[in-house]
Amino acid sequence: MKLIIINGPNLNLLGKREPTIYGNTSFESFFEEELKEKYSNVELIYFQSNIEGEIINKIHEVGFSYDGIVLNAAAYTHTSVAIGDAVKAIETPVIEVHISNVHSREKFRHTSYIAPNAKGVISGFGLKSYELAIQSFL
Ligand code: DQA
């Protein structure tokens, strides 16, 4: 089983960024110390970019060979027709995840260009959202 977690803009600042919403843990330490340990039987890759085109290139690169993509496109979720189209274009199933419950926040966060073409959406469980997505692929 080959899975990739793709994180979008500003998620490189997890642990420092708005900790009351996003928590105190950096994604790197969560990934290395929890996810990789817990799912050592899974080939698990992590990619983060603040650049829309790099996220699209990565989706294209893995989208015909991996078993699943866990995608937190962050703010691009609510704005990017291009990432939505990329998710539609590939064969690998995508699960959209969010750390916060986007539906309990500002109205602009209620729109997703990814969800219509995603296998499912997980939102609001903190970093556990990523784990729930991995579990759904297993
Ligand atoms: C987020 C929610 C988005 O609305 C926001 O722009 C983010 C993070 C989340 O994981 O809760 O950057 O995707």
Tab-separated table of C-alpha atoms and ligand atoms in Angstrom:
chain	number	residue	atom	x	y	z
A	1	MET	CA	0.000	0.000	0.000
A	2	LYS	CA	1.510	3.270	-1.183
A	3	LEU	CA	-0.020	6.462	0.207
A	4	ILE	CA	1.001	10.101	0.059
A	5	ILE	CA	0.026	13.005	2.263
A	6	ILE	CA	0.029	16.276	0.349
A	7	ASN	CA	-0.154	19.449	2.417
A	8	GLY	CA	-0.792	22.867	0.936
A	9	PRO	CA	0.086	26.443	1.863
A	10	ASN	CA	1.005	27.507	5.387
A	11	LEU	CA	0.859	23.967	6.740
A	12	ASN	CA	4.668	24.072	7.005
A	13	LEU	CA	3.989	26.410	9.950
A	14	LEU	CA	1.932	23.901	11.944
A	15	GLY	CA	2.906	24.102	15.593
A	16	LYS	CA	3.589	27.840	15.319
A	17	ARG	CA	0.590	28.982	13.304
A	18	GLU	CA	-2.645	29.890	15.165
A	19	PRO	CA	-2.139	27.099	17.736
A	20	THR	CA	-5.652	27.511	19.163
A	21	ILE	CA	-7.002	26.341	15.789
A	22	TYR	CA	-4.226	24.104	14.480
A	23	GLY	CA	-2.477	22.853	17.634
A	24	ASN	CA	1.106	22.915	18.907
A	25	THR	CA	2.611	20.057	16.951
A	26	SER	CA	4.644	20.446	13.781
A	27	PHE	CA	3.563	18.215	10.928
A	28	GLU	CA	7.077	16.814	10.541
A	29	SER	CA	7.154	15.518	14.126
A	30	PHE	CA	3.590	14.133	13.860
A	31	PHE	CA	4.546	12.420	10.605
A	32	GLU	CA	7.884	10.988	11.753
A	33	GLU	CA	7.037	10.146	15.366
A	34	GLU	CA	3.426	9.038	15.100
A	35	LEU	CA	2.222	8.209	11.591
A	36	LYS	CA	5.381	6.493	10.274
A	37	GLU	CA	5.667	4.457	13.486
A	38	LYS	CA	2.028	3.472	13.622
A	39	TYR	CA	1.710	2.645	9.930
A	40	SER	CA	5.130	1.100	9.347
A	41	ASN	CA	3.491	-1.508	7.090
A	42	VAL	CA	2.420	1.283	4.686
A	43	GLU	CA	4.693	3.074	2.252
A	44	LEU	CA	3.892	6.562	3.447
A	45	ILE	CA	5.281	9.680	1.769
A	46	TYR	CA	4.867	13.320	2.849
A	47	PHE	CA	4.969	16.331	0.542
A	48	GLN	CA	4.248	19.974	1.370
A	49	SER	CA	4.234	23.028	-0.860
A	50	ASN	CA	3.041	26.594	-0.654
A	51	ILE	CA	2.885	26.722	-4.451
A	52	GLU	CA	-0.281	25.711	-6.295
A	53	GLY	CA	1.524	24.412	-9.420
A	54	GLU	CA	3.852	22.219	-7.342
A	55	ILE	CA	0.839	20.626	-5.652
A	56	ILE	CA	-0.706	19.957	-9.077
A	57	ASN	CA	2.570	18.480	-10.390
A	58	LYS	CA	2.748	16.150	-7.389
A	59	ILE	CA	-0.879	15.041	-7.871
A	60	HIS	CA	-0.057	14.229	-11.530
A	61	GLU	CA	3.157	12.432	-10.544
A	62	VAL	CA	1.516	10.050	-8.054
A	63	GLY	CA	-2.020	9.983	-9.419
A	64	PHE	CA	-1.682	6.923	-11.652
A	65	SER	CA	0.476	4.711	-9.452
A	66	TYR	CA	-0.269	5.330	-5.749
A	67	ASP	CA	-3.108	3.652	-3.863
A	68	GLY	CA	-4.301	6.831	-2.178
A	69	ILE	CA	-3.750	10.539	-1.683
A	70	VAL	CA	-4.534	12.316	1.587
A	71	LEU	CA	-4.862	15.932	0.497
A	72	ASN	CA	-5.043	18.970	2.723
A	73	ALA	CA	-4.901	21.713	0.107
A	74	ALA	CA	-5.421	24.269	2.911
A	75	ALA	CA	-6.679	27.618	1.548
A	76	TYR	CA	-6.405	26.335	-2.058
A	77	THR	CA	-9.290	24.001	-1.203
A	78	HIS	CA	-11.583	27.016	-1.326
A	79	THR	CA	-10.091	28.736	-4.380
A	80	SER	CA	-8.347	26.360	-6.750
A	81	VAL	CA	-10.297	25.128	-9.757
A	82	ALA	CA	-6.926	23.839	-11.029
A	83	ILE	CA	-6.320	21.532	-8.043
A	84	GLY	CA	-9.945	20.383	-8.285
A	85	ASP	CA	-9.386	19.554	-11.969
A	86	ALA	CA	-6.165	17.689	-11.133
A	87	VAL	CA	-8.023	15.532	-8.606
A	88	LYS	CA	-10.644	14.825	-11.274
A	89	ALA	CA	-7.988	13.954	-13.869
A	90	ILE	CA	-6.195	11.183	-11.960
A	91	GLU	CA	-7.069	7.591	-11.092
A	92	THR	CA	-5.790	7.425	-7.519
A	93	PRO	CA	-8.560	8.103	-4.958
A	94	VAL	CA	-8.191	11.308	-2.957
A	95	ILE	CA	-9.437	12.005	0.558
A	96	GLU	CA	-9.741	15.691	1.407
A	97	VAL	CA	-8.714	16.416	4.975
A	98	HIS	CA	-8.746	19.444	7.236
A	99	ILE	CA	-7.421	19.847	10.730
A	100	SER	CA	-10.143	22.303	11.714
A	101	ASN	CA	-13.856	21.903	11.105
A	102	VAL	CA	-14.101	24.172	8.072
A	103	HIS	CA	-17.918	24.167	8.304
A	104	SER	CA	-17.863	25.822	11.706
A	105	ARG	CA	-15.638	28.634	10.408
A	106	GLU	CA	-16.023	31.518	7.929
A	107	LYS	CA	-18.398	31.022	5.002
A	108	PHE	CA	-15.622	31.096	2.384
A	109	ARG	CA	-14.223	27.921	3.975
A	110	HIS	CA	-17.483	26.061	3.283
A	111	THR	CA	-16.673	25.865	-0.432
A	112	SER	CA	-14.401	23.103	-1.712
A	113	TYR	CA	-13.229	22.618	-5.293
A	114	ILE	CA	-11.827	19.235	-4.275
A	115	ALA	CA	-14.752	17.588	-2.473
A	116	PRO	CA	-16.896	16.925	-5.602
A	117	ASN	CA	-14.159	14.644	-6.936
A	118	ALA	CA	-12.860	13.266	-3.645
A	119	LYS	CA	-13.619	9.828	-2.264
A	120	GLY	CA	-14.479	11.492	1.030
A	121	VAL	CA	-13.878	14.467	3.277
A	122	ILE	CA	-12.600	14.442	6.871
A	123	SER	CA	-12.639	17.749	8.716
A	124	GLY	CA	-12.313	18.859	12.300
A	125	PHE	CA	-10.427	16.106	14.115
A	126	GLY	CA	-7.109	17.907	14.460
A	127	LEU	CA	-4.100	15.927	13.219
A	128	LYS	CA	-6.211	12.813	13.772
A	129	SER	CA	-8.001	13.764	10.521
A	130	TYR	CA	-4.912	12.490	8.628
A	131	GLU	CA	-4.936	9.232	10.536
A	132	LEU	CA	-8.625	8.655	9.865
A	133	ALA	CA	-7.942	9.168	6.155
A	134	ILE	CA	-5.094	6.635	6.210
A	135	GLN	CA	-7.297	4.151	8.048
A	136	SER	CA	-10.016	4.523	5.452
A	137	PHE	CA	-7.541	3.441	2.753
A	138	LEU	CA	-6.409	0.374	4.722
B	1	DQA	C1	-7.268	23.949	6.732
B	1	DQA	C2	-8.540	24.812	6.671
B	1	DQA	C3	-8.402	25.873	5.594
B	1	DQA	O1	-9.585	26.645	5.527
B	1	DQA	C4	-7.235	26.781	5.911
B	1	DQA	O2	-7.068	27.727	4.881
B	1	DQA	C5	-5.984	26.052	6.179
B	1	DQA	C6	-6.026	24.801	6.930
B	1	DQA	C7	-7.332	22.943	7.895
B	1	DQA	O3	-6.558	21.978	7.834
B	1	DQA	O4	-8.100	23.105	8.835
B	1	DQA	O5	-4.887	26.533	5.875
B	1	DQA	O6	-7.169	23.228	5.527
